[in-house]
Short mmCIF file of C-alpha atoms and ligand atoms in Angstrom, two decimals:
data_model
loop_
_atom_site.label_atom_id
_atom_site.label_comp_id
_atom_site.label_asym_id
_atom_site.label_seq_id
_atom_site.Cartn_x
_atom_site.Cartn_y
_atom_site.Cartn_z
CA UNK Z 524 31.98 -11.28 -11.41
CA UNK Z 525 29.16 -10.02 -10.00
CA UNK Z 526 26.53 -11.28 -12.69
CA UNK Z 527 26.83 -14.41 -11.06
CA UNK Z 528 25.25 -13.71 -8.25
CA UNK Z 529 21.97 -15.33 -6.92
CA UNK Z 530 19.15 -13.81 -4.83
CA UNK Z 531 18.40 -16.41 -1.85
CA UNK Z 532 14.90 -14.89 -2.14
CA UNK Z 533 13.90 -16.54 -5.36
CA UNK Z 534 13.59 -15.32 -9.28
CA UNK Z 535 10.68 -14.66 -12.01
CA UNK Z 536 10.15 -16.84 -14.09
CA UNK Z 537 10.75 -14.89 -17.15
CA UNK Z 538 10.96 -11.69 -18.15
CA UNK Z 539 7.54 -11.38 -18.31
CA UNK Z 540 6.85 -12.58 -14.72
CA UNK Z 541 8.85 -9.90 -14.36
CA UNK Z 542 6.88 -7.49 -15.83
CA UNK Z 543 3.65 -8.65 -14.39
CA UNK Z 544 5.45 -7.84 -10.97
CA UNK Z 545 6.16 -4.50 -12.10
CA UNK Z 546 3.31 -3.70 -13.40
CA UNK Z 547 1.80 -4.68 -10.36
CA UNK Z 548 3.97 -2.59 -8.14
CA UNK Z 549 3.11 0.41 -10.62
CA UNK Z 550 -0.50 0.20 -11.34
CA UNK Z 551 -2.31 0.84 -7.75
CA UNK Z 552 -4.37 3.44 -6.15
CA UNK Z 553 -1.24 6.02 -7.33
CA UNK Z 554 -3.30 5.82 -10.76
CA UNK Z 555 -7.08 5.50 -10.21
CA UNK Z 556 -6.97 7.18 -6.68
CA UNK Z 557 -4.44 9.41 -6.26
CA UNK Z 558 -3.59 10.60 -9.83
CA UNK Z 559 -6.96 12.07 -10.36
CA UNK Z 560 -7.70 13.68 -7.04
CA UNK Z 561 -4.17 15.75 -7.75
CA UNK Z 562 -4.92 16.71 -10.86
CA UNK Z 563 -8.42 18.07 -9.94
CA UNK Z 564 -6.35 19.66 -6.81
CA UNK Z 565 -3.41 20.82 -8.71
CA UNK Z 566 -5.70 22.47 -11.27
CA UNK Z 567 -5.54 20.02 -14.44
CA UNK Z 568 -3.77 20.21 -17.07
CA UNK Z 569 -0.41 22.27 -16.24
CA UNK Z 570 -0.29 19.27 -13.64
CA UNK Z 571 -0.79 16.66 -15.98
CA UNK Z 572 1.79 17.80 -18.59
CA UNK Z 573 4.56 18.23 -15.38
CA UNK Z 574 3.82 14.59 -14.73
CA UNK Z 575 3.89 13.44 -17.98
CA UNK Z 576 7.45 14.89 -18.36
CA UNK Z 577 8.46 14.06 -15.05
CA UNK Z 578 7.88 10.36 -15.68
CA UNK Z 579 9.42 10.63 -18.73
CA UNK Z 580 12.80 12.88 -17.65
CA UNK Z 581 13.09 11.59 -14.11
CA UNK Z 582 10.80 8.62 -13.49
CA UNK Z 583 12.07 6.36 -16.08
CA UNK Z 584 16.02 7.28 -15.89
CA UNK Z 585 15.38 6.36 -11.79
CA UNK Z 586 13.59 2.97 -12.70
CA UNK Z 587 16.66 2.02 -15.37
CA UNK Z 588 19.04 2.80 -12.05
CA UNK Z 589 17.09 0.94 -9.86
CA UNK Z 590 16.30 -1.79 -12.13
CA UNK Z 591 20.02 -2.37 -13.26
CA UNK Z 592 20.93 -2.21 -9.51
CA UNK Z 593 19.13 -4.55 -8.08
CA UNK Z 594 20.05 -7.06 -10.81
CA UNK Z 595 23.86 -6.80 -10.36
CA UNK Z 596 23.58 -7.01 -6.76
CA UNK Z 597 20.62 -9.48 -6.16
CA UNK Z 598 19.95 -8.48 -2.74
CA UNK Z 599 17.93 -5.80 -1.07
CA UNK Z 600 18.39 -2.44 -1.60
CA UNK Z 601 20.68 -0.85 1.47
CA UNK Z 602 22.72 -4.51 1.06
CA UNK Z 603 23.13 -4.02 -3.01
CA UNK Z 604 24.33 -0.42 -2.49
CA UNK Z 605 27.14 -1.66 -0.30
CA UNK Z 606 28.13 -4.54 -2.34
CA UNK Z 607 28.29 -2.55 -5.24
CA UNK Z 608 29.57 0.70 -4.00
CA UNK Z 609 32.55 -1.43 -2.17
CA UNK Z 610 32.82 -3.45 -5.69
CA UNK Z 611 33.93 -0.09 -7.57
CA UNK Z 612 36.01 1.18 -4.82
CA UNK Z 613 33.56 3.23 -3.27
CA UNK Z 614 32.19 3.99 0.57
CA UNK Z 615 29.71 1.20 1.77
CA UNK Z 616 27.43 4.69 2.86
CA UNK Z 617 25.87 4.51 0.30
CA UNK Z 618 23.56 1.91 1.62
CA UNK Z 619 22.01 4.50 4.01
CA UNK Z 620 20.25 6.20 0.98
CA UNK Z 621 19.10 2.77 0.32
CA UNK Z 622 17.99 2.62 4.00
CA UNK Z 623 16.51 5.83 3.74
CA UNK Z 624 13.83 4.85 1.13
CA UNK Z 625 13.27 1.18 2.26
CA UNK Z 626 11.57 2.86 5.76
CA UNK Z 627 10.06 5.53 3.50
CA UNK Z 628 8.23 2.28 1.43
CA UNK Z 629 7.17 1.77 4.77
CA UNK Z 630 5.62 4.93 5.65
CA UNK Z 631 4.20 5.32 2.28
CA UNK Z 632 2.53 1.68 3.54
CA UNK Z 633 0.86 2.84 6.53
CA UNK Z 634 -1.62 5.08 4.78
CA UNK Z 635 -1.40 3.00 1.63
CA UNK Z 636 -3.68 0.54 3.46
CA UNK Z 637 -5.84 2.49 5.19
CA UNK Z 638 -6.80 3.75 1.51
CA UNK Z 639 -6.63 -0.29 0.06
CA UNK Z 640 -9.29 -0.58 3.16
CA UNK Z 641 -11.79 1.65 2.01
CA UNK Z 642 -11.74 -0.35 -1.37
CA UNK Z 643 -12.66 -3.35 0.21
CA UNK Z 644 -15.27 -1.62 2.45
CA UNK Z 645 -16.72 -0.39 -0.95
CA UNK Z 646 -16.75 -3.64 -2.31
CA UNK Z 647 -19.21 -4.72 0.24
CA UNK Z 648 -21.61 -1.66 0.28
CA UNK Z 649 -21.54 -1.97 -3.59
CA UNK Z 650 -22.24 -5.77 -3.33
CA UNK Z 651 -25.08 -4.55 -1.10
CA UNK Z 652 -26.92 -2.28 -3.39
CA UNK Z 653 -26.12 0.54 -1.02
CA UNK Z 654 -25.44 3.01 -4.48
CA UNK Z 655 -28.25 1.98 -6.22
CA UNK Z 656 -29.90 5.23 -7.58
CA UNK Z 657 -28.03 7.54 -5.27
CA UNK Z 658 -27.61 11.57 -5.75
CA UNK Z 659 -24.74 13.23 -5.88
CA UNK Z 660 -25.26 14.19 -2.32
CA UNK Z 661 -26.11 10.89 -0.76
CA UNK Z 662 -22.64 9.12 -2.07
CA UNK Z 663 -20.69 12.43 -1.20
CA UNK Z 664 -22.43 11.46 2.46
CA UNK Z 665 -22.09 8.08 2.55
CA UNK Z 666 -18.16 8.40 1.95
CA UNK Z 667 -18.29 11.27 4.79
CA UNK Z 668 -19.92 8.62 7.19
CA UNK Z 669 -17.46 5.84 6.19
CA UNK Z 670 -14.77 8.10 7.15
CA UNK Z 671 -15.67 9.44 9.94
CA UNK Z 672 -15.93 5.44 11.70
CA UNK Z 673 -12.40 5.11 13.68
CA UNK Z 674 -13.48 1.45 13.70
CA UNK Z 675 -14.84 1.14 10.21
CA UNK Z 676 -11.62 2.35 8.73
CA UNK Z 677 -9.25 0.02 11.34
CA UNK Z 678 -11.15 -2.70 10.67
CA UNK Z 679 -10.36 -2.88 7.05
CA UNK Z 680 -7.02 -1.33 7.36
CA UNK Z 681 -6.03 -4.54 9.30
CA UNK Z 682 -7.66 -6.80 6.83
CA UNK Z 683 -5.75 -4.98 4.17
CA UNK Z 684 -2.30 -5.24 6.14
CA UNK Z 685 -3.37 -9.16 6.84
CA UNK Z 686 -3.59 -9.16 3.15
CA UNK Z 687 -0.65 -8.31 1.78
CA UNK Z 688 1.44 -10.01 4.50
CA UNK Z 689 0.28 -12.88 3.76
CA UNK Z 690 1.57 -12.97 0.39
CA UNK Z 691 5.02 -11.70 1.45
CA UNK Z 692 5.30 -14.26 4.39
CA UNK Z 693 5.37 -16.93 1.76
CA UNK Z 694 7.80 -15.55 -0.51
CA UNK Z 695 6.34 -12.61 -3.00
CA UNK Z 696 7.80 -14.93 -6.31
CA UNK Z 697 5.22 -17.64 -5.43
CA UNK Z 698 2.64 -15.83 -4.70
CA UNK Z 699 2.30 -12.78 -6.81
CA UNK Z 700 2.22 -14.38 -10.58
CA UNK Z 701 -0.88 -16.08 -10.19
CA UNK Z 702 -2.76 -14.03 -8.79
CA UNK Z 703 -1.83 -11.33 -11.20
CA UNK Z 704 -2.23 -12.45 -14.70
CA UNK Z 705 -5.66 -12.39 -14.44
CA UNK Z 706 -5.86 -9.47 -12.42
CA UNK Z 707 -4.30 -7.08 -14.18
CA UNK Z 708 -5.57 -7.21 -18.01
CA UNK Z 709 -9.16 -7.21 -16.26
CA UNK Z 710 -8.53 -4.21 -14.58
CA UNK Z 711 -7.11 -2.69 -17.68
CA UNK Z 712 -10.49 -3.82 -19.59
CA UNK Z 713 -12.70 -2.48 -16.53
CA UNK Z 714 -10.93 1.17 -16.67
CA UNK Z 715 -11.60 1.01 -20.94
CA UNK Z 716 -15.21 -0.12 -19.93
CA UNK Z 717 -15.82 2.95 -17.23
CA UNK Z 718 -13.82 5.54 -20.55
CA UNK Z 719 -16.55 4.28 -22.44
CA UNK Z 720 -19.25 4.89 -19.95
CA UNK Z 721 -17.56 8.48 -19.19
CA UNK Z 722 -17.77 9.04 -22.67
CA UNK Z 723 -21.75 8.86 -22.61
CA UNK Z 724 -22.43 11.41 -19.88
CA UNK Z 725 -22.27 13.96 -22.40
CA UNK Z 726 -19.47 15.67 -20.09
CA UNK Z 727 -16.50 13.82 -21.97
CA UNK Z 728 -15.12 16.97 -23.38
CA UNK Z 729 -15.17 19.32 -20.56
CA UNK Z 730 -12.99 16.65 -18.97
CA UNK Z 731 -10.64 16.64 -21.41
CA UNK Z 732 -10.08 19.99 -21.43
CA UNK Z 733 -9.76 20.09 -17.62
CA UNK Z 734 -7.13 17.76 -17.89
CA UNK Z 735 -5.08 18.76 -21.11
CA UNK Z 736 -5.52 22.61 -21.12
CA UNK Z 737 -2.72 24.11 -20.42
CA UNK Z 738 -2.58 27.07 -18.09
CA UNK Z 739 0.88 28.22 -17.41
CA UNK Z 740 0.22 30.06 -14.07
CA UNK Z 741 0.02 26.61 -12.39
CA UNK Z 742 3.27 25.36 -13.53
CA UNK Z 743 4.83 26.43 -10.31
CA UNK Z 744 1.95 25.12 -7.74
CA UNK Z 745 1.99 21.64 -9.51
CA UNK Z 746 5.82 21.11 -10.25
CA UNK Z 747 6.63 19.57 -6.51
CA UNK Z 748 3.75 17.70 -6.53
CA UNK Z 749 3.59 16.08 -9.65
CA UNK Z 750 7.50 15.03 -9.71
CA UNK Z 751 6.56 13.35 -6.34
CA UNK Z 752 3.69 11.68 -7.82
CA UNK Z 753 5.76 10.24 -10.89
CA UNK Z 754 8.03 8.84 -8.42
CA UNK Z 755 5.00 7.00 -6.56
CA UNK Z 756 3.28 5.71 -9.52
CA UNK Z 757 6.05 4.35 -11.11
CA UNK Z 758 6.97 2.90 -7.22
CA UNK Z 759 10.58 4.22 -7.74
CA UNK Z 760 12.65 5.91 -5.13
CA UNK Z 761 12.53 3.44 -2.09
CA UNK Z 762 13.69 0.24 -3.20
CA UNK Z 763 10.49 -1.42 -4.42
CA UNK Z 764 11.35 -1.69 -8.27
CA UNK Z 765 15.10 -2.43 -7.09
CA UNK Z 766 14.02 -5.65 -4.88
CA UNK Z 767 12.06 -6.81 -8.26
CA UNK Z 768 15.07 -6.46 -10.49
CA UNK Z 769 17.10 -7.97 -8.18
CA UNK Z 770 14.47 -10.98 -8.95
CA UNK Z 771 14.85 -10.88 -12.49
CA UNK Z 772 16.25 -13.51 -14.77
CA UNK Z 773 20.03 -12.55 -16.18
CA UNK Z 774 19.73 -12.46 -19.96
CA UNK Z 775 16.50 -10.19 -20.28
CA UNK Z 776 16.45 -6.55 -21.23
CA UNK Z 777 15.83 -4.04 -19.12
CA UNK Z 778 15.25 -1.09 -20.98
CA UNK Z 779 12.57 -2.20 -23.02
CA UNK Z 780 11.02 -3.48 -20.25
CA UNK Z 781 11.22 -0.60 -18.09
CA UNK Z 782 9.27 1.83 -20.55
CA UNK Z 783 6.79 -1.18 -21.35
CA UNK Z 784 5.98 -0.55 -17.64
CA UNK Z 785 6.28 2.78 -17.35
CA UNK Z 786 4.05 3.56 -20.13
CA UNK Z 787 1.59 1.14 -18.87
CA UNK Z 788 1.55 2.70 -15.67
CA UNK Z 789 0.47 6.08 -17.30
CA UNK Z 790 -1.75 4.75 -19.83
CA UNK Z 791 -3.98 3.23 -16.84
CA UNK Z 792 -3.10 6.86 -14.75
CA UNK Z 793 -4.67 9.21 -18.00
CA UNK Z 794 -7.47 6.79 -18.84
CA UNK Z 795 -8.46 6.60 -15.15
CA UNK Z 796 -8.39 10.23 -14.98
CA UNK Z 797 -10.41 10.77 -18.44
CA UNK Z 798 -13.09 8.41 -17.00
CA UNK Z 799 -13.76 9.80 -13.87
CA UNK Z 800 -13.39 13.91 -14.95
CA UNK Z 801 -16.82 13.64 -16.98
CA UNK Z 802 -18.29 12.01 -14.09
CA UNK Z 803 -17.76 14.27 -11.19
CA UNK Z 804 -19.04 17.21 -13.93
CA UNK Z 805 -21.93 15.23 -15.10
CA UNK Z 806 -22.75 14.61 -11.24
CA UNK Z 807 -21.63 18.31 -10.38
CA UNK Z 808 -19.42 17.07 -7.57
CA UNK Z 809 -16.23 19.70 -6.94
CA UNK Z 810 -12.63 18.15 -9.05
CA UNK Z 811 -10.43 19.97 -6.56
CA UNK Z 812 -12.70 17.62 -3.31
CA UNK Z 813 -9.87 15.74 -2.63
CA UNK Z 814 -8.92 12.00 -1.32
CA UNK Z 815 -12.54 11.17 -1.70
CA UNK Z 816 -12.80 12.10 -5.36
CA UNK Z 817 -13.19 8.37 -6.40
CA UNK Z 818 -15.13 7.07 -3.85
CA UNK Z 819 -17.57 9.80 -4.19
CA UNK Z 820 -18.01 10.10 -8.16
CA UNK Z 821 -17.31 6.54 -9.06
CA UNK Z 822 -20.20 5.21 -7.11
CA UNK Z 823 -22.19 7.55 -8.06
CA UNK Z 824 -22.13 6.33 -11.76
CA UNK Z 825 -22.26 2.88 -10.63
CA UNK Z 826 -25.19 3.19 -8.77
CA UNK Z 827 -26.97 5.28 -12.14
CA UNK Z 828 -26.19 2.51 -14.69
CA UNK Z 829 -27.65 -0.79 -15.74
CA UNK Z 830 -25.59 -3.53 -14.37
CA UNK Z 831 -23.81 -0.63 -12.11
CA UNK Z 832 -24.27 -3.10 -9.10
CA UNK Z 833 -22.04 -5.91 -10.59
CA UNK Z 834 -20.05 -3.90 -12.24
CA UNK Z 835 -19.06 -1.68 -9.73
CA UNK Z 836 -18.26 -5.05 -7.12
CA UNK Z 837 -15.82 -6.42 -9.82
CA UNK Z 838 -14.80 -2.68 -10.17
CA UNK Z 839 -13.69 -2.55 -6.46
CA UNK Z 840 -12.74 -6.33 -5.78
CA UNK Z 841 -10.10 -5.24 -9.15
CA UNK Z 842 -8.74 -1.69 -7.38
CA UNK Z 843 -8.36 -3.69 -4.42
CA UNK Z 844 -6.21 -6.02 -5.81
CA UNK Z 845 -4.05 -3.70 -7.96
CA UNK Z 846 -3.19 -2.44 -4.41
CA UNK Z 847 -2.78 -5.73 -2.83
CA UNK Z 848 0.00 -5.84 -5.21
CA UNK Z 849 1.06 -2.62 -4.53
CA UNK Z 850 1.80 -3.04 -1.04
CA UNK Z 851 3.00 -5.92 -1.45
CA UNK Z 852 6.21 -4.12 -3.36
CA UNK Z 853 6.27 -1.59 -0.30
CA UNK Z 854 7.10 -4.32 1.97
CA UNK Z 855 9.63 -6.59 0.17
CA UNK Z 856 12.24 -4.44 0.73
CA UNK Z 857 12.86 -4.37 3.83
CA UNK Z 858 11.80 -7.88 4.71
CA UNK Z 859 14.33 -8.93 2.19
CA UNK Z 860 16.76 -6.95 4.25
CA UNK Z 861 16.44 -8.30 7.28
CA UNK Z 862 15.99 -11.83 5.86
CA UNK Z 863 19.56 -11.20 4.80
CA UNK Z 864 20.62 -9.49 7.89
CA UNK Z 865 19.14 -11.82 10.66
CA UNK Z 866 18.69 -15.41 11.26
CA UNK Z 867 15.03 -14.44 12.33
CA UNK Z 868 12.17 -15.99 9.66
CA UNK Z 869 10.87 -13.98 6.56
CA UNK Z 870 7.48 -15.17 8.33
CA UNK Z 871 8.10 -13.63 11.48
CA UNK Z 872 10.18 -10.27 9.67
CA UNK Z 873 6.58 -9.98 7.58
CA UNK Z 874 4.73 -10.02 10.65
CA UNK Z 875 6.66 -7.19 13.05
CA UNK Z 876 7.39 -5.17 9.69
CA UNK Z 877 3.51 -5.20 9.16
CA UNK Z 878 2.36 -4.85 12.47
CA UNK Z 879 4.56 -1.92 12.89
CA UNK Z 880 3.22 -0.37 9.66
CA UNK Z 881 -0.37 -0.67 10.56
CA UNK Z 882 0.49 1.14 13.88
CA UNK Z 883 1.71 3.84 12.08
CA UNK Z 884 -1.22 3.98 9.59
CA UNK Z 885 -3.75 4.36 12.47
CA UNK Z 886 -2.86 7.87 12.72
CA UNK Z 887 -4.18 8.15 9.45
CA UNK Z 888 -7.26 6.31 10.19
CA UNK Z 889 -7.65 8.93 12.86
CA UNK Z 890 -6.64 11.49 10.50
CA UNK Z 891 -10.07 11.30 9.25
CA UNK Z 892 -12.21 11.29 12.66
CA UNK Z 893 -10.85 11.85 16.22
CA UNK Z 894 -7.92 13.84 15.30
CA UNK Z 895 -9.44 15.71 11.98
CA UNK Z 896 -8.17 18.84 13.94
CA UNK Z 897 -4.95 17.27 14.99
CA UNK Z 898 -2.49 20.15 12.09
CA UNK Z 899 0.74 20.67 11.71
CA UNK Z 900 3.12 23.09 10.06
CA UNK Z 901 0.69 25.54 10.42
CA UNK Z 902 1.90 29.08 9.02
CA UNK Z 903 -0.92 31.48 10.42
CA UNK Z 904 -0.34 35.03 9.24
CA UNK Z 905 3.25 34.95 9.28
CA UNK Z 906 3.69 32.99 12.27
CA UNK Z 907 4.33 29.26 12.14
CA UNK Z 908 3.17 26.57 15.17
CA UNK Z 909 4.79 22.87 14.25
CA UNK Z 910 1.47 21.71 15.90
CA UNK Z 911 -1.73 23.43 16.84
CA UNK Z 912 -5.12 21.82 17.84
CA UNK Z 913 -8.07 22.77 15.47
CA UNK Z 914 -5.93 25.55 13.14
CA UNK Z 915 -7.65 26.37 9.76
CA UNK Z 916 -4.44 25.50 7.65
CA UNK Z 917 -1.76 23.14 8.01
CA UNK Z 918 -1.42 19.59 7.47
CA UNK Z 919 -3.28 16.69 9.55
CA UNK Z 920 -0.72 13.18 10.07
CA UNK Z 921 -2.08 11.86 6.66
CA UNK Z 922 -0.83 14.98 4.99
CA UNK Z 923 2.17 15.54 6.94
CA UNK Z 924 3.65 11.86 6.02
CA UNK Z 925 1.98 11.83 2.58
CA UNK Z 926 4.18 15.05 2.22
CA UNK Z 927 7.24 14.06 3.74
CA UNK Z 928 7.40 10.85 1.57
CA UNK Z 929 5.92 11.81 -1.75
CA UNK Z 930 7.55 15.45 -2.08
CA UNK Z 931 10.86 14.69 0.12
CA UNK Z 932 12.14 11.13 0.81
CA UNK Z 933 11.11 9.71 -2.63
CA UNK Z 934 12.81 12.09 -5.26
CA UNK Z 935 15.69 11.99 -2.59
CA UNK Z 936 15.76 8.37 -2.85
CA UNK Z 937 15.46 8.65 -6.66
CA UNK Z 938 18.37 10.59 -6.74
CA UNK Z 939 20.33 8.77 -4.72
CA UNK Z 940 20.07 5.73 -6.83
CA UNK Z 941 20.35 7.67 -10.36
CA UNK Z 942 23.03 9.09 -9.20
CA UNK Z 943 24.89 5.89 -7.68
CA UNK Z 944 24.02 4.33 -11.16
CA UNK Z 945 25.18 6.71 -13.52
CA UNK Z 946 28.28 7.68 -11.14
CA UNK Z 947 28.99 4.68 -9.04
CA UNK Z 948 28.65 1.93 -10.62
CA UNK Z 949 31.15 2.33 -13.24
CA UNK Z 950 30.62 2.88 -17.14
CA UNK Z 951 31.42 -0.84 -17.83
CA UNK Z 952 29.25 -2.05 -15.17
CA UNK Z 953 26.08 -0.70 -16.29
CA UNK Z 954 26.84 -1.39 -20.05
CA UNK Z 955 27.09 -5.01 -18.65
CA UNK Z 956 24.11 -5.16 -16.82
CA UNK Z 957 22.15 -3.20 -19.30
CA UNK Z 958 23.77 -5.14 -22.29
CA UNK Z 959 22.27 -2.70 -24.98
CA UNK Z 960 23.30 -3.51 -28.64
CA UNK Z 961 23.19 0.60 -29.77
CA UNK Z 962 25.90 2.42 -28.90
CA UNK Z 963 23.29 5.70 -29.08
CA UNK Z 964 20.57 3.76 -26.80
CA UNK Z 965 23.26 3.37 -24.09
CA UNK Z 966 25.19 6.78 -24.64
CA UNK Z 967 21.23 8.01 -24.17
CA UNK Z 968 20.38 6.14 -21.16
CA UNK Z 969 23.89 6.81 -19.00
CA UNK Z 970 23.01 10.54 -20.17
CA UNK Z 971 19.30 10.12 -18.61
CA UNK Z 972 20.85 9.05 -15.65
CA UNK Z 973 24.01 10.70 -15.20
CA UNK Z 974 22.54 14.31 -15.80
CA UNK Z 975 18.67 14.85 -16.87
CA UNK Z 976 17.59 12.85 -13.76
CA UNK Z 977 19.81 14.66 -11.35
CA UNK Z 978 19.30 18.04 -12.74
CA UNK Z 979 15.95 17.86 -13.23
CA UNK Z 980 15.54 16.85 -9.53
CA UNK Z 981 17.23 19.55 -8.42
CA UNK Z 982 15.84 22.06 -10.46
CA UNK Z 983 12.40 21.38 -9.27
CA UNK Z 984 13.38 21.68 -5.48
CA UNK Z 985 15.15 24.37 -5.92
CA UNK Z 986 11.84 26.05 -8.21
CA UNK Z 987 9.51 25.32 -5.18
CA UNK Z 988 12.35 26.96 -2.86
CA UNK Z 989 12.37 29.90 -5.24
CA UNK Z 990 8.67 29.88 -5.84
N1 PFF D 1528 3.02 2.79 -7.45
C1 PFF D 1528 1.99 2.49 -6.50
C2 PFF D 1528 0.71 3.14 -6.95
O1 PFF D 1528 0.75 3.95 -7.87
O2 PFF D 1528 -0.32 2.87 -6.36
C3 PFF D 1528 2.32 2.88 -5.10
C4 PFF D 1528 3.74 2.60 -4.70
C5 PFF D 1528 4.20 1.29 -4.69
C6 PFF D 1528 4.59 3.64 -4.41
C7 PFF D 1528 5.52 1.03 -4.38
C8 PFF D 1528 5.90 3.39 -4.10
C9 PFF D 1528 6.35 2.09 -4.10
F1 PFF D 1528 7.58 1.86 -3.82
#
């Protein structure tokens, strides 16, 4: 049977290791960086609410899949497809979806870093007293300068990569608990401690309505977007929460502990976002500014505050490790994978896999400097140029892969596995694995999977085809 099986990589602890891990993966720049700069881009609150019920219709059905995958097969994600598919009767192809999103995790990683980097860099200049009774203007500057360094940015790209390889090259089970069971609750405490600030700039309101008012003409703008942005804050669609089940310890639940992450994940994503709204509008700084939102409003209250200094160092040393853990779940795949697959060390598998990745994520670095005019896809009055140096519109290399993997390759990947769970597997095999007492919870959850996830995938690419 194939609940016997053992992962040669190691297992959690417990469940709750397991959870911590998870958590880890989850919680990351996706939720204090990312999550607010879309909303403000997106428009608010039509954005939010698409999330919300794209976590909750997609998001969680695809972590269940993945989840319950990885712990039947116990190996990494392309090899557990085949295993399984061949163990129902099915074609070993199926591992190519898995494929598919384990070299997405490590596109997704290349820019991941270059974004970890500029926490640490803060970390420093905060530690410095570089913010310390700055305007509006001089942070939005300082941020401007910081990314405008090719070398700034590459240096701390590479000490990011260094990072997280390090941790991987010795095996991610011993390395990651430790490091976050402090980690995390602090960060969770420092994000409540920057809600209550927000909630003294007198602003606190006006950012709540920008991010739960509901205007129904950006429903169709947002929809894409914010499905692709469930997938990468709950890190679902490429493998990463599938290499972590495949770590966890037979006789635990998964379904409870799924939505335990999950709704950690956007509990951290909606506070984050109601702390720093009331800052940029106290500070007057633009939502809709983009990938700097954080850097630029964040320091700005730090550097305004008693005790900003300190505060904002362990604010920064904390974001930088929720990402350290982060990339650390972008990376396990596929080093799992060729652990399996070769006789060559996980040591020396880390190092090429993360070598190659920071190649990659120096055109992002660049993205920001030397080739800021670099665009593709540009569509210019009708007329569309796949590249074109300097062009008003289109997409520079941080764009074009942050599109390709967010929108595309990860709710193709979450399909693929929602699909292979709920139609695949095998009735009896998930009710195994997912050994839920209620008859209703499981006739819910292989309906979740079998046709809400699916559907609802579909029906938002085929509403931003339509659109
Ligand atoms: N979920 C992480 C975050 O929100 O920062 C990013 C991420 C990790 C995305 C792992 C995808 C993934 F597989």
């Amino acid at each position: 049977m194939s609940t016997d099986k053992v992962s040669v990589h190691g297992s959690w602890a417990s469940r709750w290791v397991f959870i911590l891990a998870a958590t880890g993966s989850a919680v990351g720049l996706g939720s204090i960086w990312k999550f607010p700069y879309m909303v403000g881009v997106y428009g608010g609150g039509a954005f939010v609410l698409m999330f919300l019920a794209c976590i909750a219709l997609i998001g969680v059905p695809v972590m269940l899949a993945e989840t319950l995958i990885g712990r039947r097969a116990r190996q990494s994600p392309a090899n557990a497809l085949k295993v399984l598919a061949l163990e129902a009767g099915h074609s070993g192809k199926w591992s190519w979806g898995a494929f598919a999103g384990m070299v997405t995790a490590l596109l997704i990683l290349s820019f991941y870093s270059v974004v970890g980097g500029w926490s640490l860099d803060y970390i420093i200049d905060m530690g410095r007293g570089d913010f310390q009774g700055v305007t509006p203007d001089q942070v939005g500057a300082y941020f401007g300068n910081v990314i405008a360094d090719p070398w700034r940015l590459t240096l701390w790209h590479t000490i990011f990569m260094l990072l997280s390889a390090v941790v991987i090259a010795k095996g991610v089970v011993a390395g990651l608990e430790r490091s976050l069971r402090i980690m995390m609750p602090l960060l969770f405490v420092m994000i409540l401690v920057l809600l209550g600030y927000s909630m003294t700039t007198g602003h606190f309101m006006e950012g709540v309505h920008f991010m739960f008012d509901f205007h129904p003409e950006k429903v169709l703008d947002g929809l894409l977007p914010a499905m692709g942005h469930a997938f990468f804050s709950l890190s679902v669609g490429v493998g990463s929460i599938m290499i972590y089940g495949a770590y966890m310890p037979k006789n635990s639940s998964i379904s409870g502990t799924i939505v335990g992450v999950a709704l950690l994940d956007t509990f951290v994503s909606l506070v984050a976002g109601l702390a720093l709204f009331p800052i940029v509008f106290a500070a007057g700084l633009n939502p809709s500014e983009g990938p700097g939102l954080m850097f630029v409003s964040l320091p700005f209250a730090f550097g305004n505050v008693a005790f900003g200094q300190l505060m904002g160092v362990v604010f920064f040393v904390l974001v930088a490790i929720a990402a350290w853990s982060s990339a650390i779940s972008l990376l396990e795949p596929m080093v799992a994978y060729l652990v399996e697959r070769t006789k060559v060390s996980r040591a020396w598998v880390t190092f090429w896999l993360a070598f190659t990745c920071w190649f990659v994520g120096l055109g992002t670095v660049f993205s920001f400097n030397i080739w800021k005019e670099a665009k593709f896809f540009v569509n210019e009055g009708g007329l569309f140029h796949l590249y074109q140096w300097g062009a008003a519109g289109g997409l520079d290399f941080f764009g074009v892969i942050d599109f390709f993997t967010s929108r595309i390759m990860l709710p193709l990947g979450g399909l693929c596995f929602v699909v292979f769970a709920g139609w695949v597997m095998g009735r009896e095999a998930v009710r195994d694995e997912l050994s839920i007492r209620s008859p209703v919870l499981f006739a819910l959850s292989l309906f979740l999977m079998r046709y809400v996830a699916p559907i609802g995938i579909l029906v938002v690419f085929a509403a931003q085809l339509w659109k």
